PDB file of C-alpha atoms in Angstrom:
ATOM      1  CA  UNK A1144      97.382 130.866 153.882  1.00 29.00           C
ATOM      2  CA  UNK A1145     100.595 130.596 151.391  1.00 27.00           C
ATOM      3  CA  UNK A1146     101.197 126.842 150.406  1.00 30.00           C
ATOM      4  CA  UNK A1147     105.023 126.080 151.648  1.00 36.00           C
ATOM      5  CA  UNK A1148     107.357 126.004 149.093  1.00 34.00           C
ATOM      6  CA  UNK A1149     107.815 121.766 149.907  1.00 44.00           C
ATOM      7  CA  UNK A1150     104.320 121.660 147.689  1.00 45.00           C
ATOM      8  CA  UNK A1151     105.177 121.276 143.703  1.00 46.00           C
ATOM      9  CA  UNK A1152     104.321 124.673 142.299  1.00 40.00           C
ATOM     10  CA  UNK A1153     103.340 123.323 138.725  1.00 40.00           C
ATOM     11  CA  UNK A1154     101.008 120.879 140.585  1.00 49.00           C
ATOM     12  CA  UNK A1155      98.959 123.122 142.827  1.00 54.00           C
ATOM     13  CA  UNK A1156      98.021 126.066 140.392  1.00 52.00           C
ATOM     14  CA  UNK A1157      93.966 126.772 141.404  1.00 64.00           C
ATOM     15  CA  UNK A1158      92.535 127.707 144.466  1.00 80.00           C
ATOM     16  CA  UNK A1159      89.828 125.477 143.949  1.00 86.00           C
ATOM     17  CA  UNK A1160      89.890 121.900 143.643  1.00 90.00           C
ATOM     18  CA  UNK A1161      88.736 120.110 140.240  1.00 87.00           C
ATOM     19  CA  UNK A1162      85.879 117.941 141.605  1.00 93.00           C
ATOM     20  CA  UNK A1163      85.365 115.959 138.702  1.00 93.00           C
ATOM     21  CA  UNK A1164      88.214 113.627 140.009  1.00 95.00           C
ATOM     22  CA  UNK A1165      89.123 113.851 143.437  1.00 98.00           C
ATOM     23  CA  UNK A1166      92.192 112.503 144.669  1.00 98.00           C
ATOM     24  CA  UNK A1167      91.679 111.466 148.118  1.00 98.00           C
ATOM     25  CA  UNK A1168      94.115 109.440 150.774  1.00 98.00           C
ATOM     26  CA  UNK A1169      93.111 108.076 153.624  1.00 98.00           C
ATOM     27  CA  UNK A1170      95.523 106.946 156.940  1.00 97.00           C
ATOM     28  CA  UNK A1171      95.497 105.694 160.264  1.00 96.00           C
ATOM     29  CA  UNK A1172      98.777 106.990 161.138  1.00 96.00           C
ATOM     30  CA  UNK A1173      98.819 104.812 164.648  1.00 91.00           C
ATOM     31  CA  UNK A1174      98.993 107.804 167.082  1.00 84.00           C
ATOM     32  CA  UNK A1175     102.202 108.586 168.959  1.00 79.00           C
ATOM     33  CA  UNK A1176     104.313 105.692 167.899  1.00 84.00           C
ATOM     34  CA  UNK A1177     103.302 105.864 164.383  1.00 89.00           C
ATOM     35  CA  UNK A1178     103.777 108.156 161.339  1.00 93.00           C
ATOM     36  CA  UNK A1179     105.381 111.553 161.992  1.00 95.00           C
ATOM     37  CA  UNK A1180     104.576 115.263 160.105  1.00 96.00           C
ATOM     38  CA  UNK A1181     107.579 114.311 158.321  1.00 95.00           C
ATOM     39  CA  UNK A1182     105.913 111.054 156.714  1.00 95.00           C
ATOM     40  CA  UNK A1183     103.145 112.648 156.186  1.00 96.00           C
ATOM     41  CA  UNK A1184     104.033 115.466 154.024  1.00 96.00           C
ATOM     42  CA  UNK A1185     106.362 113.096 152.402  1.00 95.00           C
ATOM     43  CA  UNK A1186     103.118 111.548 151.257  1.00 96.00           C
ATOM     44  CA  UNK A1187     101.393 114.425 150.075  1.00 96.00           C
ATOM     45  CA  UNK A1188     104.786 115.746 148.196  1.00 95.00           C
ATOM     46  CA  UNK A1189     104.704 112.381 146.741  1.00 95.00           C
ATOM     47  CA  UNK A1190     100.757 111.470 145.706  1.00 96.00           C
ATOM     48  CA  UNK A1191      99.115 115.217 145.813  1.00 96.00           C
ATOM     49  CA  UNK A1192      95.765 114.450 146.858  1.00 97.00           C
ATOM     50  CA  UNK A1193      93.143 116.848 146.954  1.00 97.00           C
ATOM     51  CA  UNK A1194      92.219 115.649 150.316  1.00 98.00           C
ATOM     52  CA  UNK A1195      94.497 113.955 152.944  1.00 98.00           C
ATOM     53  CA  UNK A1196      92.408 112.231 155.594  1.00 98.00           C
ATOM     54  CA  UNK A1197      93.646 110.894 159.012  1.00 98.00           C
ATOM     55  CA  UNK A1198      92.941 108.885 161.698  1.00 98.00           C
ATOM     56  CA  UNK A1199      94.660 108.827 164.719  1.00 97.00           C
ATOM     57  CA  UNK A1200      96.078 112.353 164.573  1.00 97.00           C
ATOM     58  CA  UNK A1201      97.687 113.481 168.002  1.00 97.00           C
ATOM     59  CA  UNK A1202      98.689 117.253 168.428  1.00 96.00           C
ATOM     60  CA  UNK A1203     102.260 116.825 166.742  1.00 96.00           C
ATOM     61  CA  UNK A1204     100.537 116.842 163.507  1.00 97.00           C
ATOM     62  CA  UNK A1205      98.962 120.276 163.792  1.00 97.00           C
ATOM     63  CA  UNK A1206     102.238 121.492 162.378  1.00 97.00           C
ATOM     64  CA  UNK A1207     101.393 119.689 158.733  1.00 96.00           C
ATOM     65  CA  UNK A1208     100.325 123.392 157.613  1.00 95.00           C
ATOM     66  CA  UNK A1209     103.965 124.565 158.514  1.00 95.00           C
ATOM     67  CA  UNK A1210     105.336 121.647 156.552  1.00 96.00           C
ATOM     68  CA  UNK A1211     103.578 121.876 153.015  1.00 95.00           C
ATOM     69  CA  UNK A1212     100.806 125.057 153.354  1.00 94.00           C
ATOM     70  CA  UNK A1213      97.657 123.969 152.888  1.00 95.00           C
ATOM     71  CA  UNK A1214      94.445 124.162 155.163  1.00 96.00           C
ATOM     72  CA  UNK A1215      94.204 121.585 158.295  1.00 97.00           C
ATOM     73  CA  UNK A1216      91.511 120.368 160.670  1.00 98.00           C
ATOM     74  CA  UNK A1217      91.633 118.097 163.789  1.00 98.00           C
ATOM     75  CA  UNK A1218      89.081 117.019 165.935  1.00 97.00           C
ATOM     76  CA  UNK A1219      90.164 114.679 169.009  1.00 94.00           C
ATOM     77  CA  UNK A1220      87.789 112.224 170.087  1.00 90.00           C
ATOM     78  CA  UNK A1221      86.355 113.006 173.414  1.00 88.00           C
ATOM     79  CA  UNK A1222      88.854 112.471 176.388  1.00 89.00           C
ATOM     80  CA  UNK A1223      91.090 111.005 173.844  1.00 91.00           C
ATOM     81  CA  UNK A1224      95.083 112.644 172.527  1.00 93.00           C
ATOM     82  CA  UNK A1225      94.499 111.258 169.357  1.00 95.00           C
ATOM     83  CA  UNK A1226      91.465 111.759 166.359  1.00 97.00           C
ATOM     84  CA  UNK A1227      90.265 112.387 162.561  1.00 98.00           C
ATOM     85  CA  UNK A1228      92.075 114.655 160.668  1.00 98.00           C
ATOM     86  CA  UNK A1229      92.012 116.327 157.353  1.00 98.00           C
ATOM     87  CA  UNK A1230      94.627 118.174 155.010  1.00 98.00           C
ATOM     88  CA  UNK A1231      94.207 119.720 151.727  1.00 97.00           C
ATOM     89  CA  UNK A1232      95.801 122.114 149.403  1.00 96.00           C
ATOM     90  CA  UNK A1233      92.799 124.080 148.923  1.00 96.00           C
ATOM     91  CA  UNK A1234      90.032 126.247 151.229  1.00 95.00           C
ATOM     92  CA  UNK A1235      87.362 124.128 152.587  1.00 95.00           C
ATOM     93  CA  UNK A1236      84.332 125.292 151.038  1.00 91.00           C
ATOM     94  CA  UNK A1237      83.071 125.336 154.809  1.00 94.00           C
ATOM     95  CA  UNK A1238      85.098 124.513 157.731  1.00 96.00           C
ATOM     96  CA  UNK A1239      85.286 121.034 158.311  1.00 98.00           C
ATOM     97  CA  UNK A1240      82.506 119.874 161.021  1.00 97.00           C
ATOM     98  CA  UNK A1241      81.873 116.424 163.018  1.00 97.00           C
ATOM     99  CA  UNK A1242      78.646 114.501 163.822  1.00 96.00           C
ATOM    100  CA  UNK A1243      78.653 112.693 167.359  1.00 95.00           C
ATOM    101  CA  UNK A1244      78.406 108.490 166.919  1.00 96.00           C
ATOM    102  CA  UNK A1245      77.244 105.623 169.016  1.00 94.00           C
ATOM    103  CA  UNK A1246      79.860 105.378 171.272  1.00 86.00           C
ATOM    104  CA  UNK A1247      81.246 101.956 172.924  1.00 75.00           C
ATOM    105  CA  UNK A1248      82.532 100.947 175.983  1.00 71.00           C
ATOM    106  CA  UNK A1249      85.418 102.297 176.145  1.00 76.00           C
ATOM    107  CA  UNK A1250      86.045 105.204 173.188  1.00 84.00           C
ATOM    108  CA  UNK A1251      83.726 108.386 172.213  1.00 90.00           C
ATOM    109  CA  UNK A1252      83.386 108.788 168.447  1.00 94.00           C
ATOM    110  CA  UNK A1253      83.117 111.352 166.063  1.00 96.00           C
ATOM    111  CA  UNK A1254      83.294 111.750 162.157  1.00 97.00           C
ATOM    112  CA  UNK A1255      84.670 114.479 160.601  1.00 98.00           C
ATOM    113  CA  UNK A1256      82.185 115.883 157.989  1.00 98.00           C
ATOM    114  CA  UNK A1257      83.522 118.106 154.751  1.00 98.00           C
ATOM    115  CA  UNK A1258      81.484 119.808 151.976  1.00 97.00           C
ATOM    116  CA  UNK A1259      82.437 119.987 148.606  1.00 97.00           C
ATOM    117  CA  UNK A1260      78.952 121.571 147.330  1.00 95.00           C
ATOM    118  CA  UNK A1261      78.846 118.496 144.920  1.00 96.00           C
ATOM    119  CA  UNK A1262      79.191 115.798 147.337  1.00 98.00           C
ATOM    120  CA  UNK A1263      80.471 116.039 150.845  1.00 98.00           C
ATOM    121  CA  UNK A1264      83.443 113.245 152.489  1.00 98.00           C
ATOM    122  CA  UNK A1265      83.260 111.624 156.220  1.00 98.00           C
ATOM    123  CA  UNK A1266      86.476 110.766 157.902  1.00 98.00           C
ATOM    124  CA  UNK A1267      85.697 108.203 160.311  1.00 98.00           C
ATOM    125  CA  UNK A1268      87.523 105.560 162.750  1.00 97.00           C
ATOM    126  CA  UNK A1269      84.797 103.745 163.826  1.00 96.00           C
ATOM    127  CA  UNK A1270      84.544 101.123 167.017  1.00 95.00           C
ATOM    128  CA  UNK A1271      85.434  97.728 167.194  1.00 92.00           C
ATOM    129  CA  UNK A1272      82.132  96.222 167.664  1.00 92.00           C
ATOM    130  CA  UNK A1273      80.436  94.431 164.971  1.00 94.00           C
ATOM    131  CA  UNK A1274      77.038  95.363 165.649  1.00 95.00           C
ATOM    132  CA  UNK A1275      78.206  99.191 166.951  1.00 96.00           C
ATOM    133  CA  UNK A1276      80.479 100.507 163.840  1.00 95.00           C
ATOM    134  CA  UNK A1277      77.769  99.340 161.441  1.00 96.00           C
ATOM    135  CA  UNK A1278      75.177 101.152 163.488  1.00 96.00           C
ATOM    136  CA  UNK A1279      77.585 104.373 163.464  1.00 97.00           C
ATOM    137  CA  UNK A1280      77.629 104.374 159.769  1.00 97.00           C
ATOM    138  CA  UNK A1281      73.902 103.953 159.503  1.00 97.00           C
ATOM    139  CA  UNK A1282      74.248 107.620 161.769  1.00 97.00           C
ATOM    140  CA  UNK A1283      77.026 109.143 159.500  1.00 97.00           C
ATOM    141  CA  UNK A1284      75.222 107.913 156.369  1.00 97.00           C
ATOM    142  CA  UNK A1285      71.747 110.271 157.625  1.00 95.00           C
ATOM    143  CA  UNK A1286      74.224 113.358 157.503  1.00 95.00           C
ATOM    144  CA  UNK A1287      75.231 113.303 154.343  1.00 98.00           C
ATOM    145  CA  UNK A1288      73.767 114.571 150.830  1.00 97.00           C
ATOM    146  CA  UNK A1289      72.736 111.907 147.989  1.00 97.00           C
ATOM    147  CA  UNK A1290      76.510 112.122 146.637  1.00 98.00           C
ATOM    148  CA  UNK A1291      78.824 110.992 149.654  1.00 98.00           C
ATOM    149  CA  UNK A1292      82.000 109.348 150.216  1.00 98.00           C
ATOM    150  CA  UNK A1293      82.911 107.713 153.660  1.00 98.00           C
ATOM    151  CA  UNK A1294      86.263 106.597 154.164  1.00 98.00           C
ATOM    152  CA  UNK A1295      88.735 105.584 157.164  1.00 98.00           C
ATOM    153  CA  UNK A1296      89.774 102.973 159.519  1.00 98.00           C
ATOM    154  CA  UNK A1297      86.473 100.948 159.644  1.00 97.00           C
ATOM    155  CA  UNK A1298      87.490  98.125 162.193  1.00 95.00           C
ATOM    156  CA  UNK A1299      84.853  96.307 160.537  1.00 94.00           C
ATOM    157  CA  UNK A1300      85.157  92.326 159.518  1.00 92.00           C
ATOM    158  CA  UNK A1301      83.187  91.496 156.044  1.00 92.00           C
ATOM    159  CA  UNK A1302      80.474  93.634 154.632  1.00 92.00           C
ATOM    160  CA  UNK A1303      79.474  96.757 155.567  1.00 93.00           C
ATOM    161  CA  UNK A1304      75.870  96.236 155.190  1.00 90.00           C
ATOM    162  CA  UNK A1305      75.137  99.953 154.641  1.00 95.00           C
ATOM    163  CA  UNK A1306      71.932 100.265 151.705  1.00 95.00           C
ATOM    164  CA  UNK A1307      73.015 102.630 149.064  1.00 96.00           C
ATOM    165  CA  UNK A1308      76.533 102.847 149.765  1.00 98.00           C
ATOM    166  CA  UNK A1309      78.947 100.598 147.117  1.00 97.00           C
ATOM    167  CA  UNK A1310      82.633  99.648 149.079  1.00 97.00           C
ATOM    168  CA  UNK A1311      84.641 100.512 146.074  1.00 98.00           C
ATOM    169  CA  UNK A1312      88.178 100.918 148.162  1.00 97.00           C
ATOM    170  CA  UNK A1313      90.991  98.889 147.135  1.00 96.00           C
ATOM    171  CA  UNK A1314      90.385  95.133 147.992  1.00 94.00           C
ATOM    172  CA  UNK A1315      93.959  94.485 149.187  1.00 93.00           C
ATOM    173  CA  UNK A1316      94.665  94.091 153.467  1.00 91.00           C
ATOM    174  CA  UNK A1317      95.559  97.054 155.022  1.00 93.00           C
ATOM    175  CA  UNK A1318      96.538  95.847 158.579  1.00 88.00           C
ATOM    176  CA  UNK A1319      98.043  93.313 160.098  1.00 72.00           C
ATOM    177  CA  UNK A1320      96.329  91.820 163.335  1.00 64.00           C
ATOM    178  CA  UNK A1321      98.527  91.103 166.000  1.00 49.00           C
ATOM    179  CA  UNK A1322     101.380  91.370 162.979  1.00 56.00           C
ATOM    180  CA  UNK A1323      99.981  87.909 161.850  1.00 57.00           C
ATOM    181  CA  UNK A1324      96.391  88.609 160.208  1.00 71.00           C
ATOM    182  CA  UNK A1325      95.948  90.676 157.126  1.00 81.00           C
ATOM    183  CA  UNK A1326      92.829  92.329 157.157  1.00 90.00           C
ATOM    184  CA  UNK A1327      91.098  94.820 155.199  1.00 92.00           C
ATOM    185  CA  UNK A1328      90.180  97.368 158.124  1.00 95.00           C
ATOM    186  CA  UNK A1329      90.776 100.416 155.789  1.00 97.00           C
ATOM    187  CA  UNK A1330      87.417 101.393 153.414  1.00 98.00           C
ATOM    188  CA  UNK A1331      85.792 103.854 151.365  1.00 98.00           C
ATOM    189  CA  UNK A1332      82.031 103.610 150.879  1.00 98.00           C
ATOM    190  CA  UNK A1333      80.239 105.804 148.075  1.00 98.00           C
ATOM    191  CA  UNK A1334      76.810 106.895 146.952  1.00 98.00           C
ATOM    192  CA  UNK A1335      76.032 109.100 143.908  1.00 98.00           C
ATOM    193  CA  UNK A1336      79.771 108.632 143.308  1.00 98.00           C
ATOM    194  CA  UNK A1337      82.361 106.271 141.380  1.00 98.00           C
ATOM    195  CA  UNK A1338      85.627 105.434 142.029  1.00 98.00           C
ATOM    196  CA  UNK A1339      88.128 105.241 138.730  1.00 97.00           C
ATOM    197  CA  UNK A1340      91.140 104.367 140.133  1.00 98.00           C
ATOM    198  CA  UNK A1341      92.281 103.093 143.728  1.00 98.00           C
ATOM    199  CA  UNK A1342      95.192 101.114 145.222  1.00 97.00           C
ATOM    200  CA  UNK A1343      96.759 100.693 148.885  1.00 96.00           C
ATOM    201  CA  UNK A1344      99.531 102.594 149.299  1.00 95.00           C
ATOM    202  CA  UNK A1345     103.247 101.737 151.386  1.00 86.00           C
ATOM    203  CA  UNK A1346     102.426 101.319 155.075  1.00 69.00           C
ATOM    204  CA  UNK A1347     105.709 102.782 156.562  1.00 74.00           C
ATOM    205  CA  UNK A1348     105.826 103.801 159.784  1.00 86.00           C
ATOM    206  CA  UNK A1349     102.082 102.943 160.831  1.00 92.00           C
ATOM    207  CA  UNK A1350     100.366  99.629 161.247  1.00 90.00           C
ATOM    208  CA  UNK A1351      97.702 100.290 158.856  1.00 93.00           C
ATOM    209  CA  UNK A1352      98.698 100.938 154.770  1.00 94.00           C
ATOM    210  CA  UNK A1353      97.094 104.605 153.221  1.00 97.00           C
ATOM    211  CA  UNK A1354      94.314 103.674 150.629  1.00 98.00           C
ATOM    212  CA  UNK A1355      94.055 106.328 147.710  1.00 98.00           C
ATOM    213  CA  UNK A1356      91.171 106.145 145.310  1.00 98.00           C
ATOM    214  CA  UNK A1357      90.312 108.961 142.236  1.00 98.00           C
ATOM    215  CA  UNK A1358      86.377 109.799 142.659  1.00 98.00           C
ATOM    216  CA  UNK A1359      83.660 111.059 140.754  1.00 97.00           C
ATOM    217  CA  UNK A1360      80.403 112.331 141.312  1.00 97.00           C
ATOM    218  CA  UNK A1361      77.986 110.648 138.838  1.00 95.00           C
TER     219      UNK A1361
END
């Protein structure tokens, strides 16, 4: 697939990403009401990640390819318009896959698994429940390879509780409940990894901020 020509051509020169430090931004993009394509390439054009992740992606964003090139999955969430998402510049080494979660009362779950070869990224929106989201990373965390990053919208109040894993997102709130409460709802977990640079991004159009953090297998 040709990258569009909205994509920097000095920037994206390989066809392979350098994994050494990996770029990655992560947003829940609040389904139909919330960020567009439009905002969304705006914040690729304006960051360049290596890997765009998203939550709440409804069908209108399966036109990002036509926007800015690149290579696109989405999986919806069972009986659900909206799910995970992820964009990048570059091939997947593998096409993107998803492991099935503890689901609640109300919402099926799914991550969205990606391997690098060197480490592999979940995408996950996780359920509301205290007790249930931490149990759903304790699933995600037995699919994935000693060097792992999990990031997304956690829903998940204080610590994560998950051994191995270090939460080494940005420590800034990324939502707002009920417009009144900031909370930090927005995460990214790693093992065999380290994070060299992170920071919550504008939330425009969404309820939740982006987080981007700069990774690196250790």
């Amino acid at each position: 697939m040709s990258y569009s020509s909205h994509i920097d051509p000095h920037f994206y020169v390989d066809t392979e990403p350098d994994l050494r430090y990996f770029k990655i931004i992560s947003w829940n993009l609040l389904r139909k009401v919330g960020a567009s394509p439009y905002d969304v390439a705006y914040l690729v054009n304006t960051h360049h990640p290596e890997l765009l992740l998203m939550q709440e992606a409804t069908e209108e964003m399966n036109i990002l390819p036509q926007l800015i090139g690149g290579y696109y999955s989405r999986f919806p969430l069972p009986g659900r318009i909206h799910g995970v998402a992820c964009w990048s510049p570059y091939p997947f080494k593998a096409p993107p896959s998803t492991c099935i979660l503890p689901k609640g009362a109300l919402i099926k779950r799914v991550a969205q698994l990606i391997d690098y070869g060197k480490f592999w990224i979940a995408n996950v929106h996780l359920s509301h429940g205290q007790l249930l989201n931490r149990r759903q990373l304790q699933v995600i965390s037995d699919f994935l390879p000693d060097r792992a990053a999990v990031l997304g919208d956690y829903n998940l109040i204080g610590p994560t509780l998950l051994s191995g894993f270090q939460d080494v997102g940005p420590r800034e709130p990324t939502h707002k409940m009920a417009n009144l409460f900031p909370i930090r709802l927005d995460r990214c977990l790693v093992r065999g990894m380290e994070c060299i640079d992170k920071q919550v991004l504008s939330r425009a159009t969404s309820d939740h901020r982006p987080i981007m953090v700069t990774l690196r297998p250790i």
